[in-house]
């Protein structure tokens, strides 16, 4: 620059231009800092595994069994990735997620809501105070769906449609409903119970270090099937070191990749929830559906509910279990109808399912295999269904053996 | 290289001549002046009028629809959030009106005001006079941004107040049920309504900063407004495309509806806080970009 020192104008322009450009460093720096913060903070937060005394798997399971948490409130995040391609459209027709486009008898019917949990990420709130008072809320955009159990009253309230569903004296009723569409246990505790039920010779159970879950120190219990043929890779349960309450449940498939089910507390508090949490009386103008009336109303509506029809078909009689442990396969007869197709009234769902299946044939004849990341099902052309958390080959083998 | 040389040439020129040094009071005066100018414009009044009309329309529509005893929104939860509860409690009209205006009407109004802030002055040829007064570019920019933010609050309160009046006239008031199913008193409900209005106003901070930045890029007020509103619509559309879920959390509109979380019991803060952080980030980034652009710009008009 020195030689041009005297050339005032040119130099000034150059410097001015450079200084002008330098100003844009500020917004760029802000973006950089923000990006760094977003990228690095979770990385640091996840790095600190707590130091806890060593513990054997048996001790840990005992801890869970002995866990007697009566009072808690917390936030649970559930991510489910069953590998069903684009449940989006189906989901909205089933559960009315988001838009709430579900016009069945009552959108507050608990069974209608359970399907929502089968895909995507959901935030739930749980609160419990002893055996008589529980509350479970499913947080939607600008609305909430709550199931409240208080004494001998069970209420379900859907704020999006302002509808309530009422059941009397049935601590089991809500759970029965839940049982119907199995595999969707709501709390980590229920999930751990399910997994531990399967513990036998076929399973290895180990303690796999420690972790921080919802700000609490936890042991990680790792459950793995010993035999091959199962699609379940591993189940990891984080157990609160102090209370023995399962805090996080993760199911990874054999095929690798993201967890199929990942449910865990993001916040948990073991103090007594406010009593008002469990008080519910339907607001004025709320449409209340009593538990008994619901079925009649459902029948009155001719609108086919795609997924549920399939579910009902699958619920046929003559259920048989082949094999045991992780690679057990359920076999049942749908009564010769075969799978739902376009003509059977399922419409879009039929076409949708057709496009999903793989044609297979063997000694048993031929059929279609529907696969997800966890559960595979073989539906033969003569209407038999084999399903289980096993690989496709295992299904075909079972079908061949059954013939 | 002392930056001040170029930073505020006009202010410096003014100071050099020894006119007067702008003090804090003077800045307040500038802000008051700006506010008065903005709010007295017919355009602004018309915008506020449209905003005030939305709750009236929603209220009357719900009243007519439910006059035969049926529930609003077809009973299936369609329509803006909270619409099903309006018939039970007029206070819910405030929430519904805000939910209905937040996606488009409110940010559009803010986009118009923000886009007009600098470009409008440049267009009218008044920008240089503003700078000849010992305002300084940074100070003027901050004043313009403060005016836009004040408009955010005013616009939101106009919607909320209009909704409250219409709700009180057409529907019963009283204890209300939160979306978690618990009950809160009417007083607490009013408090939450005010809080929601403030959160909604804060949700517009990002659009305001974006609009101000766009406004410094051009000398045409109309172009700046159109660009801001266009960006708003584009982002809203992109926010609906599932394949873009990886970047959607960074759209300024992504957490807008989180204000509804204030109606949960207990309040679910996660998304609310994320929304406020995001708005702060947008304000910082586009505010800084607007500053970089405006202080380095050749003012020709």
PDB file of N, CA and C in Angstrom, chain A residues 97-155:
ATOM      1  N   UNK A  97     -54.016 -37.227  14.442  1.00  0.00           N
ATOM      2  CA  UNK A  97     -52.878 -36.512  15.006  1.00  0.00           C
ATOM      3  C   UNK A  97     -52.774 -35.140  14.359  1.00  0.00           C
ATOM      4  N   UNK A  98     -52.525 -34.174  15.175  1.00  0.00           N
ATOM      5  CA  UNK A  98     -52.323 -32.828  14.642  1.00  0.00           C
ATOM      6  C   UNK A  98     -53.623 -32.205  14.186  1.00  0.00           C
ATOM      7  N   UNK A  99     -54.036 -32.544  12.986  1.00  0.00           N
ATOM      8  CA  UNK A  99     -55.230 -31.922  12.449  1.00  0.00           C
ATOM      9  C   UNK A  99     -56.461 -32.428  13.177  1.00  0.00           C
ATOM     10  N   UNK A 100     -56.359 -33.563  13.801  1.00  0.00           N
ATOM     11  CA  UNK A 100     -57.498 -34.105  14.519  1.00  0.00           C
ATOM     12  C   UNK A 100     -58.608 -34.459  13.569  1.00  0.00           C
ATOM     13  N   UNK A 101     -58.267 -34.963  12.401  1.00  0.00           N
ATOM     14  CA  UNK A 101     -59.280 -35.227  11.391  1.00  0.00           C
ATOM     15  C   UNK A 101     -60.037 -36.517  11.613  1.00  0.00           C
ATOM     16  N   UNK A 102     -60.128 -36.949  12.823  1.00  0.00           N
ATOM     17  CA  UNK A 102     -60.761 -38.225  13.124  1.00  0.00           C
ATOM     18  C   UNK A 102     -62.201 -37.969  13.522  1.00  0.00           C
ATOM     19  N   UNK A 103     -63.142 -38.444  12.741  1.00  0.00           N
ATOM     20  CA  UNK A 103     -64.517 -38.143  13.114  1.00  0.00           C
ATOM     21  C   UNK A 103     -65.273 -39.383  13.566  1.00  0.00           C
ATOM     22  N   UNK A 104     -64.611 -40.216  14.285  1.00  0.00           N
ATOM     23  CA  UNK A 104     -65.292 -41.380  14.836  1.00  0.00           C
ATOM     24  C   UNK A 104     -66.172 -40.929  15.988  1.00  0.00           C
ATOM     25  N   UNK A 105     -66.835 -41.885  16.615  1.00  0.00           N
ATOM     26  CA  UNK A 105     -67.785 -41.556  17.668  1.00  0.00           C
ATOM     27  C   UNK A 105     -67.201 -40.599  18.681  1.00  0.00           C
ATOM     28  N   UNK A 106     -66.058 -40.935  19.216  1.00  0.00           N
ATOM     29  CA  UNK A 106     -65.415 -40.029  20.133  1.00  0.00           C
ATOM     30  C   UNK A 106     -63.926 -40.115  19.924  1.00  0.00           C
ATOM     31  N   UNK A 107     -63.329 -38.978  19.674  1.00  0.00           N
ATOM     32  CA  UNK A 107     -61.885 -39.005  19.485  1.00  0.00           C
ATOM     33  C   UNK A 107     -61.192 -39.152  20.825  1.00  0.00           C
ATOM     34  N   UNK A 108     -61.985 -39.135  21.901  1.00  0.00           N
ATOM     35  CA  UNK A 108     -61.381 -39.304  23.208  1.00  0.00           C
ATOM     36  C   UNK A 108     -61.286 -40.779  23.587  1.00  0.00           C
ATOM     37  N   UNK A 109     -61.732 -41.648  22.702  1.00  0.00           N
ATOM     38  CA  UNK A 109     -61.647 -43.073  22.969  1.00  0.00           C
ATOM     39  C   UNK A 109     -60.182 -43.508  23.028  1.00  0.00           C
ATOM     40  N   UNK A 110     -59.762 -44.063  24.171  1.00  0.00           N
ATOM     41  CA  UNK A 110     -58.335 -44.367  24.335  1.00  0.00           C
ATOM     42  C   UNK A 110     -57.770 -45.257  23.235  1.00  0.00           C
ATOM     43  N   UNK A 111     -58.552 -46.213  22.753  1.00  0.00           N
ATOM     44  CA  UNK A 111     -57.982 -47.135  21.778  1.00  0.00           C
ATOM     45  C   UNK A 111     -57.647 -46.427  20.469  1.00  0.00           C
ATOM     46  N   UNK A 112     -58.412 -45.381  20.166  1.00  0.00           N
ATOM     47  CA  UNK A 112     -58.137 -44.647  18.935  1.00  0.00           C
ATOM     48  C   UNK A 112     -56.794 -43.938  19.033  1.00  0.00           C
ATOM     49  N   UNK A 113     -56.456 -43.528  20.235  1.00  0.00           N
ATOM     50  CA  UNK A 113     -55.246 -42.733  20.411  1.00  0.00           C
ATOM     51  C   UNK A 113     -53.991 -43.590  20.407  1.00  0.00           C
ATOM     52  N   UNK A 114     -54.123 -44.844  20.780  1.00  0.00           N
ATOM     53  CA  UNK A 114     -52.931 -45.670  20.922  1.00  0.00           C
ATOM     54  C   UNK A 114     -52.185 -45.850  19.611  1.00  0.00           C
ATOM     55  N   UNK A 115     -52.946 -45.896  18.518  1.00  0.00           N
ATOM     56  CA  UNK A 115     -52.303 -46.086  17.226  1.00  0.00           C
ATOM     57  C   UNK A 115     -51.310 -44.966  16.931  1.00  0.00           C
ATOM     58  N   UNK A 116     -51.610 -43.789  17.449  1.00  0.00           N
ATOM     59  CA  UNK A 116     -50.729 -42.647  17.200  1.00  0.00           C
ATOM     60  C   UNK A 116     -49.322 -42.923  17.672  1.00  0.00           C
ATOM     61  N   UNK A 117     -49.221 -43.647  18.767  1.00  0.00           N
ATOM     62  CA  UNK A 117     -47.906 -43.864  19.348  1.00  0.00           C
ATOM     63  C   UNK A 117     -47.058 -44.800  18.502  1.00  0.00           C
ATOM     64  N   UNK A 118     -47.689 -45.482  17.541  1.00  0.00           N
ATOM     65  CA  UNK A 118     -46.967 -46.493  16.783  1.00  0.00           C
ATOM     66  C   UNK A 118     -45.966 -45.901  15.806  1.00  0.00           C
ATOM     67  N   UNK A 119     -46.013 -44.635  15.588  1.00  0.00           N
ATOM     68  CA  UNK A 119     -44.991 -44.073  14.708  1.00  0.00           C
ATOM     69  C   UNK A 119     -44.692 -42.638  15.087  1.00  0.00           C
ATOM     70  N   UNK A 120     -43.481 -42.240  14.812  1.00  0.00           N
ATOM     71  CA  UNK A 120     -43.095 -40.866  15.056  1.00  0.00           C
ATOM     72  C   UNK A 120     -42.625 -40.639  16.485  1.00  0.00           C
ATOM     73  N   UNK A 121     -42.478 -39.385  16.814  1.00  0.00           N
ATOM     74  CA  UNK A 121     -42.008 -39.013  18.137  1.00  0.00           C
ATOM     75  C   UNK A 121     -43.123 -38.326  18.890  1.00  0.00           C
ATOM     76  N   UNK A 122     -43.321 -38.720  20.109  1.00  0.00           N
ATOM     77  CA  UNK A 122     -44.392 -38.138  20.902  1.00  0.00           C
ATOM     78  C   UNK A 122     -43.887 -37.785  22.291  1.00  0.00           C
ATOM     79  N   UNK A 123     -44.481 -36.760  22.826  1.00  0.00           N
ATOM     80  CA  UNK A 123     -44.147 -36.373  24.180  1.00  0.00           C
ATOM     81  C   UNK A 123     -45.326 -36.683  25.074  1.00  0.00           C
ATOM     82  N   UNK A 124     -45.047 -37.370  26.143  1.00  0.00           N
ATOM     83  CA  UNK A 124     -46.096 -37.711  27.082  1.00  0.00           C
ATOM     84  C   UNK A 124     -45.741 -37.146  28.436  1.00  0.00           C
ATOM     85  N   UNK A 125     -46.789 -36.923  29.204  1.00  0.00           N
ATOM     86  CA  UNK A 125     -46.563 -36.546  30.578  1.00  0.00           C
ATOM     87  C   UNK A 125     -47.202 -37.586  31.449  1.00  0.00           C
ATOM     88  N   UNK A 126     -46.496 -38.015  32.439  1.00  0.00           N
ATOM     89  CA  UNK A 126     -47.088 -38.973  33.354  1.00  0.00           C
ATOM     90  C   UNK A 126     -47.054 -38.384  34.746  1.00  0.00           C
ATOM     91  N   UNK A 127     -48.045 -38.739  35.514  1.00  0.00           N
ATOM     92  CA  UNK A 127     -48.068 -38.362  36.919  1.00  0.00           C
ATOM     93  C   UNK A 127     -48.748 -39.493  37.654  1.00  0.00           C
ATOM     94  N   UNK A 128     -48.244 -39.837  38.814  1.00  0.00           N
ATOM     95  CA  UNK A 128     -48.860 -40.900  39.589  1.00  0.00           C
ATOM     96  C   UNK A 128     -48.746 -40.557  41.057  1.00  0.00           C
ATOM     97  N   UNK A 129     -49.792 -40.914  41.780  1.00  0.00           N
ATOM     98  CA  UNK A 129     -49.792 -40.740  43.221  1.00  0.00           C
ATOM     99  C   UNK A 129     -50.484 -41.966  43.792  1.00  0.00           C
ATOM    100  N   UNK A 130     -49.706 -42.982  44.073  1.00  0.00           N
ATOM    101  CA  UNK A 130     -50.270 -44.214  44.600  1.00  0.00           C
ATOM    102  C   UNK A 130     -50.986 -44.995  43.511  1.00  0.00           C
ATOM    103  N   UNK A 131     -51.742 -45.990  43.944  1.00  0.00           N
ATOM    104  CA  UNK A 131     -52.380 -46.881  42.988  1.00  0.00           C
ATOM    105  C   UNK A 131     -53.647 -46.290  42.396  1.00  0.00           C
ATOM    106  N   UNK A 132     -54.235 -45.346  43.113  1.00  0.00           N
ATOM    107  CA  UNK A 132     -55.556 -44.869  42.714  1.00  0.00           C
ATOM    108  C   UNK A 132     -55.506 -43.687  41.762  1.00  0.00           C
ATOM    109  N   UNK A 133     -54.378 -43.055  41.710  1.00  0.00           N
ATOM    110  CA  UNK A 133     -54.350 -41.825  40.919  1.00  0.00           C
ATOM    111  C   UNK A 133     -53.221 -41.872  39.910  1.00  0.00           C
ATOM    112  N   UNK A 134     -53.605 -41.889  38.669  1.00  0.00           N
ATOM    113  CA  UNK A 134     -52.601 -41.776  37.617  1.00  0.00           C
ATOM    114  C   UNK A 134     -53.123 -40.860  36.526  1.00  0.00           C
ATOM    115  N   UNK A 135     -52.191 -40.268  35.857  1.00  0.00           N
ATOM    116  CA  UNK A 135     -52.587 -39.446  34.728  1.00  0.00           C
ATOM    117  C   UNK A 135     -51.544 -39.589  33.638  1.00  0.00           C
ATOM    118  N   UNK A 136     -52.034 -39.730  32.449  1.00  0.00           N
ATOM    119  CA  UNK A 136     -51.143 -39.837  31.305  1.00  0.00           C
ATOM    120  C   UNK A 136     -51.647 -38.864  30.260  1.00  0.00           C
ATOM    121  N   UNK A 137     -50.777 -37.976  29.818  1.00  0.00           N
ATOM    122  CA  UNK A 137     -51.200 -37.006  28.808  1.00  0.00           C
ATOM    123  C   UNK A 137     -50.318 -37.109  27.591  1.00  0.00           C
ATOM    124  N   UNK A 138     -50.960 -37.099  26.465  1.00  0.00           N
ATOM    125  CA  UNK A 138     -50.241 -37.108  25.202  1.00  0.00           C
ATOM    126  C   UNK A 138     -50.261 -35.683  24.672  1.00  0.00           C
ATOM    127  N   UNK A 139     -49.077 -35.091  24.543  1.00  0.00           N
ATOM    128  CA  UNK A 139     -49.002 -33.685  24.151  1.00  0.00           C
ATOM    129  C   UNK A 139     -48.996 -33.564  22.637  1.00  0.00           C
ATOM    130  N   UNK A 140     -50.024 -32.931  22.123  1.00  0.00           N
ATOM    131  CA  UNK A 140     -50.097 -32.673  20.695  1.00  0.00           C
ATOM    132  C   UNK A 140     -49.860 -31.190  20.465  1.00  0.00           C
ATOM    133  N   UNK A 141     -49.817 -30.823  19.202  1.00  0.00           N
ATOM    134  CA  UNK A 141     -49.696 -29.404  18.900  1.00  0.00           C
ATOM    135  C   UNK A 141     -50.948 -28.690  19.375  1.00  0.00           C
ATOM    136  N   UNK A 142     -50.790 -27.785  20.303  1.00  0.00           N
ATOM    137  CA  UNK A 142     -51.883 -26.951  20.776  1.00  0.00           C
ATOM    138  C   UNK A 142     -53.057 -27.749  21.321  1.00  0.00           C
ATOM    139  N   UNK A 143     -52.837 -29.005  21.620  1.00  0.00           N
ATOM    140  CA  UNK A 143     -53.908 -29.747  22.265  1.00  0.00           C
ATOM    141  C   UNK A 143     -53.279 -30.855  23.075  1.00  0.00           C
ATOM    142  N   UNK A 144     -54.091 -31.525  23.823  1.00  0.00           N
ATOM    143  CA  UNK A 144     -53.563 -32.542  24.698  1.00  0.00           C
ATOM    144  C   UNK A 144     -54.620 -33.608  24.870  1.00  0.00           C
ATOM    145  N   UNK A 145     -54.159 -34.818  24.973  1.00  0.00           N
ATOM    146  CA  UNK A 145     -55.070 -35.906  25.211  1.00  0.00           C
ATOM    147  C   UNK A 145     -54.688 -36.541  26.538  1.00  0.00           C
ATOM    148  N   UNK A 146     -55.600 -36.538  27.485  1.00  0.00           N
ATOM    149  CA  UNK A 146     -55.255 -37.029  28.809  1.00  0.00           C
ATOM    150  C   UNK A 146     -56.125 -38.206  29.200  1.00  0.00           C
ATOM    151  N   UNK A 147     -55.510 -39.164  29.837  1.00  0.00           N
ATOM    152  CA  UNK A 147     -56.261 -40.233  30.494  1.00  0.00           C
ATOM    153  C   UNK A 147     -56.014 -40.066  31.977  1.00  0.00           C
ATOM    154  N   UNK A 148     -57.095 -39.914  32.711  1.00  0.00           N
ATOM    155  CA  UNK A 148     -56.963 -39.642  34.135  1.00  0.00           C
ATOM    156  C   UNK A 148     -57.663 -40.741  34.915  1.00  0.00           C
ATOM    157  N   UNK A 149     -56.945 -41.354  35.794  1.00  0.00           N
ATOM    158  CA  UNK A 149     -57.531 -42.373  36.658  1.00  0.00           C
ATOM    159  C   UNK A 149     -57.484 -41.843  38.071  1.00  0.00           C
ATOM    160  N   UNK A 150     -58.643 -41.663  38.647  1.00  0.00           N
ATOM    161  CA  UNK A 150     -58.717 -41.143  39.997  1.00  0.00           C
ATOM    162  C   UNK A 150     -59.748 -41.952  40.755  1.00  0.00           C
ATOM    163  N   UNK A 151     -59.280 -42.822  41.665  1.00  0.00           N
ATOM    164  CA  UNK A 151     -60.204 -43.676  42.391  1.00  0.00           C
ATOM    165  C   UNK A 151     -60.879 -44.632  41.434  1.00  0.00           C
ATOM    166  N   UNK A 152     -62.211 -44.631  41.417  1.00  0.00           N
ATOM    167  CA  UNK A 152     -62.882 -45.566  40.515  1.00  0.00           C
ATOM    168  C   UNK A 152     -63.424 -44.871  39.269  1.00  0.00           C
ATOM    169  N   UNK A 153     -62.861 -43.750  38.982  1.00  0.00           N
ATOM    170  CA  UNK A 153     -63.280 -43.041  37.774  1.00  0.00           C
ATOM    171  C   UNK A 153     -62.130 -43.037  36.773  1.00  0.00           C
ATOM    172  N   UNK A 154     -62.439 -43.292  35.536  1.00  0.00           N
ATOM    173  CA  UNK A 154     -61.438 -43.137  34.494  1.00  0.00           C
ATOM    174  C   UNK A 154     -61.986 -42.176  33.453  1.00  0.00           C
ATOM    175  N   UNK A 155     -61.274 -41.110  33.263  1.00  0.00           N
ATOM    176  CA  UNK A 155     -61.673 -40.126  32.264  1.00  0.00           C
ATOM    177  C   UNK A 155     -60.622 -40.059  31.174  1.00  0.00           C
TER     178      UNK A 155
END
